[in-house]
Short mmCIF file of C-alpha atoms and ligand atoms in Angstrom, two decimals:
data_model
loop_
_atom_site.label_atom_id
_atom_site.label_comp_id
_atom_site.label_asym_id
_atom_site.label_seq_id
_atom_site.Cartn_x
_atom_site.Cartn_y
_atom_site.Cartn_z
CA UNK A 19 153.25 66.05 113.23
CA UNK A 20 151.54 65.83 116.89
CA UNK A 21 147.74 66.53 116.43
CA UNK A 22 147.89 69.87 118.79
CA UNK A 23 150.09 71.57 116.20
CA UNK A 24 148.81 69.52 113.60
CA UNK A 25 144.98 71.95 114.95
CA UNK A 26 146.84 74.56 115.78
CA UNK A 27 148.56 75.37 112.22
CA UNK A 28 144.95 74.43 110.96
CA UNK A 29 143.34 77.27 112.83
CA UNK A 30 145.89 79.57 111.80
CA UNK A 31 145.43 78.92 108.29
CA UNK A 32 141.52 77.98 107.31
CA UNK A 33 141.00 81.68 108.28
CA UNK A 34 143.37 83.33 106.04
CA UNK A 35 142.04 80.59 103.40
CA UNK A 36 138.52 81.26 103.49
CA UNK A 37 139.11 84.61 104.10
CA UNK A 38 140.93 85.12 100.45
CA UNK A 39 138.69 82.35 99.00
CA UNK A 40 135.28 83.09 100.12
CA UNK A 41 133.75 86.11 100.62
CA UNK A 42 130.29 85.80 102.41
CA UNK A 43 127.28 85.32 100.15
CA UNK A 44 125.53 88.58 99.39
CA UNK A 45 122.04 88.50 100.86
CA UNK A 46 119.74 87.73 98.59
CA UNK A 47 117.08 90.33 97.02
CA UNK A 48 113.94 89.11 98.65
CA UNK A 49 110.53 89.64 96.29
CA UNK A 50 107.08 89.18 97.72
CA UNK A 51 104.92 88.82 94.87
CA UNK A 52 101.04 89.03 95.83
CA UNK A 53 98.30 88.18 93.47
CA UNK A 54 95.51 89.74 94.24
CA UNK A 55 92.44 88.63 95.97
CA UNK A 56 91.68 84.92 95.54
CA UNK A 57 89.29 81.88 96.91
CA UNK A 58 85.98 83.63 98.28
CA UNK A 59 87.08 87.08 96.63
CA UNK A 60 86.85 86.91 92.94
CA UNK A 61 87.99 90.56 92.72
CA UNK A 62 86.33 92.26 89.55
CA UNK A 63 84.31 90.18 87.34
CA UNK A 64 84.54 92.49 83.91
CA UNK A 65 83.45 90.54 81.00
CA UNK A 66 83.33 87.44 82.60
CA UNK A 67 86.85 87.20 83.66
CA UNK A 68 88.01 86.89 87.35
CA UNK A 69 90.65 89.27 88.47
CA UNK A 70 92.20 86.43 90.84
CA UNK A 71 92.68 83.67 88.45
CA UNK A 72 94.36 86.28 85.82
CA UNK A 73 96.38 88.21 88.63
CA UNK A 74 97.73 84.35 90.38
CA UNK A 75 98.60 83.27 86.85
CA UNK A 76 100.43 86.76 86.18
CA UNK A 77 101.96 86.38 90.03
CA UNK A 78 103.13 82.53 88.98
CA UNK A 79 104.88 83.59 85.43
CA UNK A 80 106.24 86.25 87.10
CA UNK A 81 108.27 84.44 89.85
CA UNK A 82 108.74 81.82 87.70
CA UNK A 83 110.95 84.40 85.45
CA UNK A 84 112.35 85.82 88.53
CA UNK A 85 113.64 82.56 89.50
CA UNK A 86 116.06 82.03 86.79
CA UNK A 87 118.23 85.28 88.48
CA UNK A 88 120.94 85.30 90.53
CA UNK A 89 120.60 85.56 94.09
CA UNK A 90 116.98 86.79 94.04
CA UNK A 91 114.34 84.87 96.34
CA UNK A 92 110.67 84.73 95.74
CA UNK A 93 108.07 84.58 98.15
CA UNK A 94 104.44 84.46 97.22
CA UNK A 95 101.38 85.17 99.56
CA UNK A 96 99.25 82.84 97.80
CA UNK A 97 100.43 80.31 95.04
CA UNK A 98 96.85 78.88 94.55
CA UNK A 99 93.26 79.82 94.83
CA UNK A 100 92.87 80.71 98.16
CA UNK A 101 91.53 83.57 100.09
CA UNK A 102 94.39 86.18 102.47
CA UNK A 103 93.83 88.92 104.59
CA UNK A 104 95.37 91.67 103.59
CA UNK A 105 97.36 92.17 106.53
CA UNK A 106 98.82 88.83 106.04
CA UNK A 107 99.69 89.67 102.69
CA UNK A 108 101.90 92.24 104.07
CA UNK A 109 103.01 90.16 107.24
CA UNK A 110 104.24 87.56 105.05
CA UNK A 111 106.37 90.24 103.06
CA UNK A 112 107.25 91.69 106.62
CA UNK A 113 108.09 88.30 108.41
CA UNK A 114 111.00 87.95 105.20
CA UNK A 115 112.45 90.97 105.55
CA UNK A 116 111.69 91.13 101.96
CA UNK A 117 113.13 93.86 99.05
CA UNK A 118 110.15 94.58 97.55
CA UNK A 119 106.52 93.98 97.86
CA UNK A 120 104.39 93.68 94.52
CA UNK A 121 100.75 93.74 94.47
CA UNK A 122 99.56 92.37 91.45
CA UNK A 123 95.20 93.45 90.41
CA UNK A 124 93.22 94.45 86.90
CA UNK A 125 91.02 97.12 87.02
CA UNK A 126 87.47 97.78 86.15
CA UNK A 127 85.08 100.59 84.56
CA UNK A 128 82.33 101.39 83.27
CA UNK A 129 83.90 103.14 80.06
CA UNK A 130 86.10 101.22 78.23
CA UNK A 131 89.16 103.09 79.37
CA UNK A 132 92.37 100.78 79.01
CA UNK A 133 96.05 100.95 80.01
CA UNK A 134 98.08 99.60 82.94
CA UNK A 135 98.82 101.48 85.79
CA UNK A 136 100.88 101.56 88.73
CA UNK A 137 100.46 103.04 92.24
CA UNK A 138 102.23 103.54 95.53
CA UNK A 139 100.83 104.22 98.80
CA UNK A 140 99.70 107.82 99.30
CA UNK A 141 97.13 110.24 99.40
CA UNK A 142 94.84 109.87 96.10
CA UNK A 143 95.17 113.17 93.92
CA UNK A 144 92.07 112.84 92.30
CA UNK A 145 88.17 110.98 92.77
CA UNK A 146 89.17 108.28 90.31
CA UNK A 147 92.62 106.87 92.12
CA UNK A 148 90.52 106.98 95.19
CA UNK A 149 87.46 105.11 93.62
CA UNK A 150 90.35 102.63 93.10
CA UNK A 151 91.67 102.03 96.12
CA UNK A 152 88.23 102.14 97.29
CA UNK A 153 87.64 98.88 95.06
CA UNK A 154 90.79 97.29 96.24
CA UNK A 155 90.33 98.44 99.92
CA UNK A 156 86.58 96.82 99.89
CA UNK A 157 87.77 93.36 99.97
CA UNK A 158 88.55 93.36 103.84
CA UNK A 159 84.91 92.89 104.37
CA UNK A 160 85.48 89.69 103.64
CA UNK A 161 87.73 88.96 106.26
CA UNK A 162 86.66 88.65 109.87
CA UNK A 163 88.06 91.08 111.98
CA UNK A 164 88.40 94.03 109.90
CA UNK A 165 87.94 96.13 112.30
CA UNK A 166 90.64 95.74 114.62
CA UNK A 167 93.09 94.48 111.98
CA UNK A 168 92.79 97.84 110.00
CA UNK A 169 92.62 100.27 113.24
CA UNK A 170 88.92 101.34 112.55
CA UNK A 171 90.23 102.12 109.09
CA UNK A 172 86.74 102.38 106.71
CA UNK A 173 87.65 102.06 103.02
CA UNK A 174 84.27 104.09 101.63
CA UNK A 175 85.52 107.40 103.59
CA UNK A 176 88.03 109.41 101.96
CA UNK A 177 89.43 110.55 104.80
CA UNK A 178 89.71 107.75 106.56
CA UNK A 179 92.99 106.93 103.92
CA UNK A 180 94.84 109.62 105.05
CA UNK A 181 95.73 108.23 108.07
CA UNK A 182 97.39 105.46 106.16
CA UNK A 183 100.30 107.52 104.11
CA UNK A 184 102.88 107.64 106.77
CA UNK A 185 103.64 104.32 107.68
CA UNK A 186 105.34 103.84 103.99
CA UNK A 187 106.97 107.00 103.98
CA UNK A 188 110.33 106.18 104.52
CA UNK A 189 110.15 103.85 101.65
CA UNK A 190 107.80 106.42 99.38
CA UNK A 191 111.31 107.42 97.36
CA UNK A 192 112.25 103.72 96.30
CA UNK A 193 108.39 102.81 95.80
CA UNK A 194 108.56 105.12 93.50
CA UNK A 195 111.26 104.04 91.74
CA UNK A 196 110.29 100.85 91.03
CA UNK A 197 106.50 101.86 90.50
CA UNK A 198 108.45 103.61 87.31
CA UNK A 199 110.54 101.08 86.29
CA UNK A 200 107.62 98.59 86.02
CA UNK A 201 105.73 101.88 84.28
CA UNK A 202 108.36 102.05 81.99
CA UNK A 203 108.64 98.45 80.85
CA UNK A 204 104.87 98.50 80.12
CA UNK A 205 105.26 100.52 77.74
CA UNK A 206 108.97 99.81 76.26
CA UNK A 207 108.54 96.45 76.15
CA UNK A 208 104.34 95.98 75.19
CA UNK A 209 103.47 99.74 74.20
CA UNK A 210 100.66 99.55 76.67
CA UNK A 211 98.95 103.11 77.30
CA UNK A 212 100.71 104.82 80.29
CA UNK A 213 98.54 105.33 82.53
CA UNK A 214 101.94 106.83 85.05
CA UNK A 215 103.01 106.34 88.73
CA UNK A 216 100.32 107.47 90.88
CA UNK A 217 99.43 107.37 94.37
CA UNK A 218 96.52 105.92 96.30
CA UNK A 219 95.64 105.00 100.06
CA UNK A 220 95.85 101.19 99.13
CA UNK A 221 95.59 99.32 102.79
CA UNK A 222 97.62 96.38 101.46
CA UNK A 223 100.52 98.68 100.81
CA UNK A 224 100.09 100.26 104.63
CA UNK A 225 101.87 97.75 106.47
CA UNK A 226 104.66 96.39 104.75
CA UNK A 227 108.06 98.08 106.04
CA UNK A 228 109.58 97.95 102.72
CA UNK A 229 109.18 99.38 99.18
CA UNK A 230 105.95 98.81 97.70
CA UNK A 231 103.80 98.85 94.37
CA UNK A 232 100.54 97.73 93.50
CA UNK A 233 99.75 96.76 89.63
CA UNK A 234 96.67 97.59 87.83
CA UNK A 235 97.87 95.01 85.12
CA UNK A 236 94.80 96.54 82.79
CA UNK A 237 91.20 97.16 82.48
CA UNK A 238 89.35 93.83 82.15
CA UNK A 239 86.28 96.30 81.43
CA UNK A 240 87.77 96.97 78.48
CA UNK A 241 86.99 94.23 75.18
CA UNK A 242 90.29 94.10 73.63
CA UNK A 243 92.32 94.73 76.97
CA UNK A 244 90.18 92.03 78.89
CA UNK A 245 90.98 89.70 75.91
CA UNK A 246 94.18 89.86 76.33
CA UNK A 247 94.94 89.94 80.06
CA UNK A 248 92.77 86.60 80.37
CA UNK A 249 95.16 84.91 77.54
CA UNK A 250 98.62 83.52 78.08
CA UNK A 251 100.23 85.20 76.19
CA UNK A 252 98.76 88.42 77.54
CA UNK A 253 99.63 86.59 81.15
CA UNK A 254 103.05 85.89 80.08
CA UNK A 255 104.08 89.57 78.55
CA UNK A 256 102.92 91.11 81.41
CA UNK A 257 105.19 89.02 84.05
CA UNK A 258 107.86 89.61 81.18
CA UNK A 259 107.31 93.30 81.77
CA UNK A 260 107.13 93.40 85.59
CA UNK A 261 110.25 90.89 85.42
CA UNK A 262 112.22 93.24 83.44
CA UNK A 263 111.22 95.95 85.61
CA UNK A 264 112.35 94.02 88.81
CA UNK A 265 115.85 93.76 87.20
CA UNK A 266 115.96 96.95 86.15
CA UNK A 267 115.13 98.49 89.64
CA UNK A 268 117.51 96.51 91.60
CA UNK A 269 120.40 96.77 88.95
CA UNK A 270 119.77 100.77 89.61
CA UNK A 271 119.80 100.38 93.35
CA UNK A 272 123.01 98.79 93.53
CA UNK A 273 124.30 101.70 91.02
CA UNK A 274 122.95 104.44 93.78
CA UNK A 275 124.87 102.32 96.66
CA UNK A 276 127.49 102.10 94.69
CA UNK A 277 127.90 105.72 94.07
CA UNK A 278 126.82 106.39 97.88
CA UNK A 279 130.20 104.75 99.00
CA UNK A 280 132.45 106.65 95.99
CA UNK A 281 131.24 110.22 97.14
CA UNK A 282 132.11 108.97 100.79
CA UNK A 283 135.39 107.98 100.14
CA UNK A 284 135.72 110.77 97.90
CA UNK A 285 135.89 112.72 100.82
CA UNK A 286 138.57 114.76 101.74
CA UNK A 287 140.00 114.44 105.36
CA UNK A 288 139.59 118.26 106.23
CA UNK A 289 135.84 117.96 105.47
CA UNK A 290 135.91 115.17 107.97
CA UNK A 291 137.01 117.22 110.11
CA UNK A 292 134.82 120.59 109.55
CA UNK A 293 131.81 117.48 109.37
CA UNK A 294 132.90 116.51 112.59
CA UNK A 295 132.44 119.90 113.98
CA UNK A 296 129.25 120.83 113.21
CA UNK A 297 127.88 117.86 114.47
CA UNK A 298 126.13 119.75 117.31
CA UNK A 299 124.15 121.49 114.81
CA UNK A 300 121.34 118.54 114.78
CA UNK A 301 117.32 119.33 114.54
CA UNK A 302 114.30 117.19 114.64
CA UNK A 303 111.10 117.80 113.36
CA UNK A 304 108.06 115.78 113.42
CA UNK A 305 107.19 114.47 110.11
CA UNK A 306 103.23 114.69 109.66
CA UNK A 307 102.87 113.96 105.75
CA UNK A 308 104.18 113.30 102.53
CA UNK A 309 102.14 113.94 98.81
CA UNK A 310 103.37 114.73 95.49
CA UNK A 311 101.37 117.11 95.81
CA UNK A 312 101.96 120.46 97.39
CA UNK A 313 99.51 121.82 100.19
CA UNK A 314 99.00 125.18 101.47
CA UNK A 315 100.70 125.48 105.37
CA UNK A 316 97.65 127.26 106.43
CA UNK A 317 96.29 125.74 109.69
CA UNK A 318 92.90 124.57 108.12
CA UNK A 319 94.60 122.10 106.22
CA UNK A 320 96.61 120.42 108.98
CA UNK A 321 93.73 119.82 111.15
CA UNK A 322 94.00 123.42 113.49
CA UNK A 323 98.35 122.42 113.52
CA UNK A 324 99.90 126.14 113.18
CA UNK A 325 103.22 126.25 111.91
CA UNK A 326 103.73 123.37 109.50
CA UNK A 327 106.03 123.61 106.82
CA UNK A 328 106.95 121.24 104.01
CA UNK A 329 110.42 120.50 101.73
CA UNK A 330 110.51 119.43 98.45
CA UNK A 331 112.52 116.30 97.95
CA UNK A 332 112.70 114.95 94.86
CA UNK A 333 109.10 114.77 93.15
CA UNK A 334 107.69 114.58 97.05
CA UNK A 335 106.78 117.23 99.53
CA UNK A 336 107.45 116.54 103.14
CA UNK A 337 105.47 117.58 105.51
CA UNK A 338 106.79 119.19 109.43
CA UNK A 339 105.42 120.56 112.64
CA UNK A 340 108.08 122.04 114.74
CA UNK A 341 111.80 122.55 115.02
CA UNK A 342 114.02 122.06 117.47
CA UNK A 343 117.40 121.09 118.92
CA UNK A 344 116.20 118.79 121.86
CA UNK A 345 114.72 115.35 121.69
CA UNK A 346 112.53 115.85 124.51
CA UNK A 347 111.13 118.64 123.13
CA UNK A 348 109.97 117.30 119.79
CA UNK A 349 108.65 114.24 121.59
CA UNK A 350 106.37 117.25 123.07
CA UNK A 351 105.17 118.31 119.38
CA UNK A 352 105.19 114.99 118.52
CA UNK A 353 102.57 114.41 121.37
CA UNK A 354 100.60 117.85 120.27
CA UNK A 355 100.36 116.28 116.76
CA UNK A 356 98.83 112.64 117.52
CA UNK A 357 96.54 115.11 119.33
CA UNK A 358 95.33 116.89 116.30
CA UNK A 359 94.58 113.65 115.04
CA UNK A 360 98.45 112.61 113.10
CA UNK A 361 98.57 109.22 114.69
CA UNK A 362 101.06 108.02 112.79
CA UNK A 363 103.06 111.26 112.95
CA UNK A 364 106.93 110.78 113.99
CA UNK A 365 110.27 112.00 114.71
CA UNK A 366 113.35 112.73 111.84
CA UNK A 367 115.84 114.30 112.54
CA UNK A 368 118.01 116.40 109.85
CA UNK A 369 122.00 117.69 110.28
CA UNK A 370 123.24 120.16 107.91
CA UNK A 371 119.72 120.28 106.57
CA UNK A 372 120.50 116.50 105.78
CA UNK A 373 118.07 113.79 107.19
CA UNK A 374 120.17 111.64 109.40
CA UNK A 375 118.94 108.36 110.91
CA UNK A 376 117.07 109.26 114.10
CA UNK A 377 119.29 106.70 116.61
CA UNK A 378 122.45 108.69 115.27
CA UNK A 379 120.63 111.99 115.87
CA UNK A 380 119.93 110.94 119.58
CA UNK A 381 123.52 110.04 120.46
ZN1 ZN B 408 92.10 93.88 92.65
#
């Protein structure tokens, strides 16, 4: 056989080979586990203990569990004593295009409450979620440029957090998710007290672009609690838990894909057709909030914005100011609510009374 048809009967074939043979690796599920403070930040000090030694350790067992799965990858922001900003904490996650972003910390009080908790970016419901994120927050006055890294952003001022919500919104519904899968293991697997998902303006959850959680693994305040997060075994059923939890949340993602592509091709071609239709009848909005918790439309809570309105979806309430048909025109409100003081406001765009993806919407 000449070598030209010899090549040319091989580039015929290796296609057809590796097409039946080999499908393309999945991409892997990319975890960025954070421990918590670290070198010049000790965290919180209750009984003794340091928060970053107990919260690296926890970090280390964790990935160390997460390791032994199947096409999951694990990136840590720090693997030894060492002090991070917090916006490279969530740079790092960013920069890998990561899954899921888990914050790992142990609380403090002055009572000897107990229990583990976990939270996901939002606004605080109540003093005591914000006197934690206040205690979290604190530590980027320790890092140099604080002030331009977090946009003026001043962790002792309530209101400064709220500011911070929106950035994580599109992620808020999957945050959650895993937030209660990690909730749930703590207290399946180790009967801890559950202390429930809850939110909190956490700046190290701000800017990651992916779902995130922060762990309060337990109250080193507390004797028996503190006891046990400092020992190994206490170290170890904890990354157990969050490990578990990890699984469990990604095995129920690819269920909701999954099911995603069976209602689609479920579809019958004459709804196709009626879907293809409508397709003029497309609205944006400008998205100014999102809580758990429900707030009153009058004008005095949206800064002096008339008009906003909100949607329940799921356990969250979304938050809008104006509705309209063109683009150009919810750019405008868009503009009148950065005014008002929604800087991190922004355009969705809804079809059917369906949120679309906004690039779709524009087309
Ligand atoms: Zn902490």
């Amino acid at each position: 056989m000449n070598l030209s048809l010899w090549v040319g009967l091989w580039l015929l074939f290796v296609p057809i080979i590796s097409w039946a043979s080999f499908s393309p690796p999945p991409k892997p599920f990319v975890v960025v586990i954070d421990a918590g403070h670290g070198g010049k930040d000790p965290g919180n000090r209750g009984n003794g203990y340091y928060e970053k030694k107990i919260a690296l350790n926890i970090a280390l067992e964790l990935g160390k569990r997460l390791a032994k799965e199947k096409n999951l990858r694990i990136i840590y922001t720090r693997k030894t004593d060492v002090f991070v900003d917090l916006i490279e904490r969530a740079n790092i996650a960013n920069k890998a295009d990561a899954d899921l972003f888990i914050s790992i910390h142990c609380d403090a009080h002055s009572s000897q409450a107990y229990g583990a908790g976990t939270f996901v970016l939002g606004l605080h419901a109540n003093q005591r979620n914000f006197e934690i994120a206040k205690k979290e927050n604190s530590v980027i006055f320790f890092e140099e440029n604080y002030e331009q890294n977090y946009d003026g952003f001043d962790p002792n001022n309530p209101e400064s957090v709220i500011g911070l919500t929106l950035m994580q919104e599109t992620y808020l519904d999957q945050s959650i998710a895993a937030a209660d899968a990690i909730q749930k293991r703590f207290v399946k697997n180790l009967k801890r007290k559950n202390r429930t998902v809850k939110q909190a303006g956490f700046i190290v959850l701000k800017y990651t672009y992916m779902p995130s959680v922060l762990i309060e693994t337990g109250f080193l305040t507390n004797t028996k609690e503190g006891a046990f997060l400092n020992s190994k075994k206490g170290q170890d059923d904890m990354a157990k838990a969050i490990a578990d939890a990890i699984i469990d949340y990604k095995k129920n993602l690819a269920l909701t894909v999954a099911e995603d592509l069976q209602t689609e091709t479920d579809v019958p071609s004459v709804n196709k057709a009626e879907e293809r239709m409508s397709s003029s009848s497309v609205d944006f909005r400008v998205q100014i909030a999102a809580s758990q918790k429900q707030v009153g439309h009058q004008s005095y809570n949206w800064k002096g914005l008339k008009g906003v309105y909100s949607e329940k979806q799921g356990k969250v309430y979304r938050y809008f100011y104006g509705n309209t048909t063109r683009y150009s025109t919810a750019k405008e409100y868009l503009d009148t609510a950065k005014g008002k003081g929604y800087s991190s406001a922004f355009i969705v765009a809804y079809k059917n009374g369906k949120k679309i993806p906004l690039e779709e919407a524009i087309q």
